[in-house]
Tab-separated table of C-alpha atoms in Angstrom:
chain	number	residue	atom	x	y	z
A	50	GLU	CA	35.600	-30.619	22.615
A	51	LEU	CA	36.974	-27.854	20.450
A	52	LYS	CA	34.921	-24.671	20.544
A	53	VAL	CA	35.226	-21.719	18.218
A	54	GLU	CA	33.468	-18.572	19.341
A	55	GLN	CA	32.976	-15.448	17.311
A	56	ASN	CA	31.775	-12.079	18.456
A	57	PRO	CA	29.838	-10.167	17.709
A	58	LEU	CA	27.361	-12.411	15.888
A	59	PHE	CA	25.712	-9.444	14.229
A	60	LEU	CA	27.328	-6.188	13.277
A	61	SER	CA	25.644	-3.189	11.748
A	62	MET	CA	28.165	-0.703	10.437
A	63	GLN	CA	28.129	2.615	8.717
A	64	GLU	CA	30.151	3.088	5.586
A	65	GLY	CA	33.572	4.495	6.321
A	66	LYS	CA	33.781	3.149	9.869
A	67	ASN	CA	36.269	0.654	11.268
A	68	TYR	CA	35.476	-2.423	13.298
A	69	THR	CA	36.944	-5.731	14.484
A	70	ILE	CA	35.507	-9.237	14.612
A	71	TYR	CA	36.976	-11.562	17.240
A	72	CYS	CA	37.461	-15.300	17.051
A	73	ASN	CA	38.419	-17.292	20.146
A	74	TYR	CA	39.115	-21.008	20.100
A	75	SER	CA	39.615	-23.554	22.826
A	76	THR	CA	42.465	-25.735	21.639
A	77	THR	CA	46.034	-25.256	20.592
A	78	SER	CA	46.180	-24.752	16.860
A	79	ASP	CA	48.506	-22.894	14.540
A	80	ARG	CA	46.046	-22.867	11.661
A	81	LEU	CA	43.171	-20.445	11.444
A	82	TYR	CA	40.992	-19.701	8.437
A	83	TRP	CA	38.609	-16.894	7.565
A	84	TYR	CA	35.802	-17.382	5.069
A	85	ARG	CA	33.121	-15.146	3.637
A	86	GLN	CA	29.615	-16.300	2.737
A	87	ASP	CA	27.080	-14.261	0.800
A	88	PRO	CA	23.375	-15.130	1.248
A	89	GLY	CA	22.491	-18.353	-0.523
A	90	LYS	CA	26.076	-18.863	-1.644
A	91	SER	CA	28.972	-21.088	-0.705
A	92	LEU	CA	32.080	-20.171	1.259
A	93	GLU	CA	34.869	-18.060	-0.181
A	94	SER	CA	38.330	-18.336	1.339
A	95	LEU	CA	39.675	-14.996	2.600
A	96	PHE	CA	42.733	-15.741	4.703
A	97	VAL	CA	44.838	-18.655	5.878
A	98	LEU	CA	46.894	-17.925	8.981
A	99	LEU	CA	49.546	-20.553	9.615
A	100	SER	CA	51.619	-19.317	12.520
A	101	ASN	CA	51.637	-17.209	15.636
A	102	GLY	CA	51.822	-13.530	14.782
A	103	ALA	CA	50.680	-14.058	11.199
A	104	VAL	CA	49.033	-11.028	9.654
A	105	LYS	CA	47.372	-10.989	6.261
A	106	GLN	CA	45.723	-8.084	4.456
A	107	GLU	CA	43.493	-7.917	1.423
A	108	GLY	CA	41.869	-4.639	0.552
A	109	ARG	CA	39.903	-3.344	3.532
A	110	LEU	CA	40.265	-6.586	5.503
A	111	MET	CA	43.154	-7.553	7.733
A	112	ALA	CA	43.402	-10.763	9.733
A	113	SER	CA	45.814	-11.641	12.513
A	114	LEU	CA	46.523	-14.668	14.687
A	115	ASP	CA	47.746	-14.929	18.275
A	116	THR	CA	48.093	-18.647	19.017
A	117	LYS	CA	49.120	-18.071	22.621
A	118	ALA	CA	45.915	-16.192	23.336
A	119	ARG	CA	44.008	-18.519	20.991
A	120	LEU	CA	42.604	-15.443	19.309
A	121	SER	CA	42.234	-14.253	15.763
A	122	THR	CA	40.871	-10.913	14.658
A	123	LEU	CA	39.411	-9.696	11.397
A	124	HIS	CA	39.713	-5.932	11.140
A	125	ILE	CA	37.570	-3.974	8.718
A	126	THR	CA	38.831	-0.590	7.601
A	127	ALA	CA	36.537	2.069	6.131
A	128	ALA	CA	33.655	-0.331	5.511
A	129	VAL	CA	31.818	-0.282	2.204
A	130	HIS	CA	28.481	-1.869	1.291
A	131	ASP	CA	30.178	-4.637	-0.718
A	132	LEU	CA	31.578	-6.054	2.518
A	133	SER	CA	28.087	-6.973	3.726
A	134	ALA	CA	28.166	-10.761	4.213
A	135	THR	CA	28.628	-13.399	6.905
A	136	TYR	CA	32.203	-14.012	8.011
A	137	PHE	CA	33.323	-17.291	9.546
A	138	CYS	CA	36.517	-18.207	11.288
A	139	ALA	CA	37.528	-21.856	11.421
A	140	VAL	CA	40.172	-23.882	13.200
A	141	ASP	CA	41.800	-26.973	11.749
A	142	ILE	CA	41.616	-30.158	13.817
A	143	THR	CA	44.177	-31.914	11.656
A	144	GLN	CA	47.630	-30.866	10.593
A	145	ALA	CA	46.671	-30.600	6.933
A	146	GLY	CA	43.848	-28.112	6.786
A	147	THR	CA	41.272	-30.654	5.803
A	148	ALA	CA	38.865	-30.763	8.744
A	149	LEU	CA	37.660	-27.416	9.997
A	150	ILE	CA	35.614	-26.456	13.025
A	151	PHE	CA	33.709	-23.260	12.326
A	152	GLY	CA	32.400	-20.510	14.509
A	153	LYS	CA	28.770	-19.467	14.219
A	154	GLY	CA	29.651	-16.584	11.951
A	155	THR	CA	29.398	-12.817	12.135
A	156	THR	CA	26.777	-11.245	9.915
A	157	LEU	CA	27.974	-7.847	8.792
A	158	SER	CA	25.602	-5.237	7.389
A	159	VAL	CA	27.093	-2.029	6.033
A	160	SER	CA	24.798	0.873	5.337
A	161	SER	CA	25.330	4.427	4.162
B	120	ASP	CA	39.980	-24.951	-14.290
B	121	ALA	CA	36.741	-26.211	-12.806
B	122	GLY	CA	36.321	-25.672	-9.133
B	123	VAL	CA	34.480	-27.964	-6.746
B	124	THR	CA	31.190	-29.127	-8.213
B	125	GLN	CA	28.230	-30.696	-6.420
B	126	SER	CA	25.019	-32.336	-7.519
B	127	PRO	CA	22.153	-32.012	-7.268
B	128	THR	CA	21.653	-28.345	-6.428
B	129	HIS	CA	18.409	-28.892	-4.575
B	130	LEU	CA	16.687	-31.987	-3.267
B	131	ILE	CA	13.424	-32.652	-1.484
B	132	LYS	CA	12.900	-35.894	0.420
B	133	THR	CA	10.509	-37.232	3.023
B	134	ARG	CA	11.322	-38.575	6.465
B	135	GLY	CA	12.750	-42.073	6.441
B	136	GLN	CA	14.056	-41.904	2.910
B	137	GLN	CA	17.684	-42.152	1.868
B	138	VAL	CA	19.671	-39.617	-0.129
B	139	THR	CA	22.983	-39.544	-2.007
B	140	LEU	CA	24.850	-36.336	-2.698
B	141	ARG	CA	27.797	-36.091	-5.072
B	142	CYS	CA	30.952	-34.018	-5.205
B	143	SER	CA	33.779	-33.605	-7.702
B	144	PRO	CA	36.881	-31.966	-6.246
B	145	LYS	CA	38.871	-29.142	-7.740
B	146	SER	CA	41.380	-30.335	-10.318
B	147	GLY	CA	44.542	-31.593	-8.639
B	148	HIS	CA	42.936	-32.071	-5.231
B	149	ASP	CA	42.880	-35.470	-3.553
B	150	THR	CA	41.038	-34.858	-0.267
B	151	VAL	CA	37.323	-34.289	0.132
B	152	SER	CA	35.538	-33.129	3.262
B	153	TRP	CA	31.805	-32.834	3.830
B	154	TYR	CA	30.028	-30.274	5.971
B	155	GLN	CA	26.432	-29.697	7.052
B	156	GLN	CA	25.252	-26.113	7.395
B	157	ALA	CA	21.889	-25.561	9.043
B	158	LEU	CA	20.151	-22.267	8.419
B	159	GLY	CA	21.833	-19.442	10.311
B	160	GLN	CA	24.657	-21.650	11.588
B	161	GLY	CA	28.268	-22.272	10.734
B	162	PRO	CA	29.210	-25.384	8.767
B	163	GLN	CA	29.677	-28.544	10.840
B	164	PHE	CA	32.312	-31.059	9.842
B	165	ILE	CA	30.863	-34.461	8.929
B	166	PHE	CA	33.867	-36.422	7.645
B	167	GLN	CA	36.886	-36.355	5.393
B	168	TYR	CA	38.054	-38.792	2.731
B	169	TYR	CA	41.563	-39.337	1.499
B	170	GLU	CA	42.885	-42.275	-0.535
B	171	GLU	CA	39.346	-43.685	-0.607
B	172	GLU	CA	39.203	-43.989	3.160
B	173	GLU	CA	37.439	-42.026	5.872
B	174	ARG	CA	40.251	-40.316	7.760
B	175	GLN	CA	38.455	-37.980	10.141
B	176	ARG	CA	34.886	-37.877	11.380
B	177	GLY	CA	32.882	-35.259	13.210
B	178	ASN	CA	30.076	-35.833	15.658
B	179	PHE	CA	27.540	-37.311	13.248
B	180	PRO	CA	25.625	-40.594	13.577
B	181	ASP	CA	26.265	-43.670	11.456
B	182	ARG	CA	23.295	-42.705	9.277
B	183	PHE	CA	25.802	-40.463	7.556
B	184	SER	CA	28.232	-42.405	5.411
B	185	GLY	CA	30.415	-41.669	2.466
B	186	HIS	CA	32.631	-42.942	-0.230
B	187	GLN	CA	35.538	-41.693	-2.276
B	188	PHE	CA	36.247	-43.040	-5.734
B	189	PRO	CA	39.631	-43.557	-7.446
B	190	ASN	CA	39.145	-40.297	-9.369
B	191	TYR	CA	38.829	-38.520	-5.969
B	192	SER	CA	35.153	-37.706	-6.387
B	193	SER	CA	32.977	-38.456	-3.390
B	194	GLU	CA	29.465	-39.293	-2.285
B	195	LEU	CA	27.638	-38.520	0.926
B	196	ASN	CA	24.830	-40.888	1.874
B	197	VAL	CA	22.264	-40.191	4.542
B	198	ASN	CA	19.866	-42.955	5.614
B	199	ALA	CA	16.586	-42.731	7.514
B	200	LEU	CA	16.256	-39.013	6.955
B	201	LEU	CA	15.018	-36.837	9.789
B	202	LEU	CA	13.497	-33.383	9.621
B	203	GLY	CA	16.650	-32.087	11.305
B	204	ASP	CA	18.754	-33.239	8.385
B	205	SER	CA	17.395	-30.352	6.330
B	206	ALA	CA	20.423	-28.200	5.586
B	207	LEU	CA	22.925	-27.036	3.024
B	208	TYR	CA	25.503	-29.766	2.470
B	209	LEU	CA	28.878	-28.463	1.439
B	210	CYS	CA	31.724	-30.374	-0.087
B	211	ALA	CA	35.247	-29.027	0.184
B	212	SER	CA	38.393	-30.244	-1.500
B	213	SER	CA	42.059	-29.750	-0.783
B	214	LEU	CA	45.448	-31.200	-1.534
B	215	ALA	CA	46.793	-33.328	1.298
B	216	GLY	CA	49.878	-31.624	2.612
B	217	THR	CA	52.103	-31.179	5.570
B	218	GLY	CA	50.078	-28.374	7.084
B	219	THR	CA	52.646	-25.736	6.330
B	220	SER	CA	51.492	-24.541	2.952
B	221	LEU	CA	48.837	-22.147	1.823
B	222	THR	CA	47.802	-24.809	-0.673
B	223	ASP	CA	46.242	-26.641	2.243
B	224	THR	CA	43.300	-24.274	1.978
B	225	GLN	CA	39.967	-25.965	1.439
B	226	TYR	CA	37.868	-24.861	-1.503
B	227	PHE	CA	34.132	-25.187	-1.105
B	228	GLY	CA	31.554	-26.200	-3.666
B	229	PRO	CA	28.214	-24.441	-4.154
B	230	GLY	CA	26.407	-26.930	-1.932
B	231	THR	CA	23.305	-29.096	-2.133
B	232	ARG	CA	20.217	-27.765	-0.408
B	233	LEU	CA	18.388	-30.740	1.159
B	234	THR	CA	14.851	-30.314	2.435
B	235	VAL	CA	13.269	-33.142	4.424
B	236	LEU	CA	9.477	-33.018	4.735
């Protein structure tokens, strides 16, 4: 059974600090997704990582994928309050990105 | 361009009843997947429809069934509702591809909040 584990599950950060969220998965997969979810809202796609060594950056967020270690990281640089949300990583169990297994999510709270 | 739409937004049912949730995919998308998200948890994959057939299924009982129509829209049916079925039900659409394109990203709808009393 495929397992996707995120840590930490909760993260309280100060504005301006850096931190990393880790996502480990238990099966071979070259496709890893990161989503953001605000309270009471749906999921917003952040990054799609399609190959070993892939690195994507958007604003203060950077995601990377190491398929050999079965590890993805989401790095937050100089956190701001607007980044407060729950972040999910997900692994595709098909070859077409249409059936995702999600981690439990990391709830990020950024305070001044 | 309308994104993924779902109806209804909220729904309250009692144990034992049946419910039907609806989803219209993003324009140009032909694949619909359904997920169940319990409070405080990550979404769990229920099943996926492509070309009007169920192509993949997660670990959900037969009480959960679905359908995809020729216009790619989809329904999720849940029979004999249990208290544990209370959750946010998310529909996601994508364009079936080879798995090598960024267009394989799934886009999620706003969800239907189901409460079973």
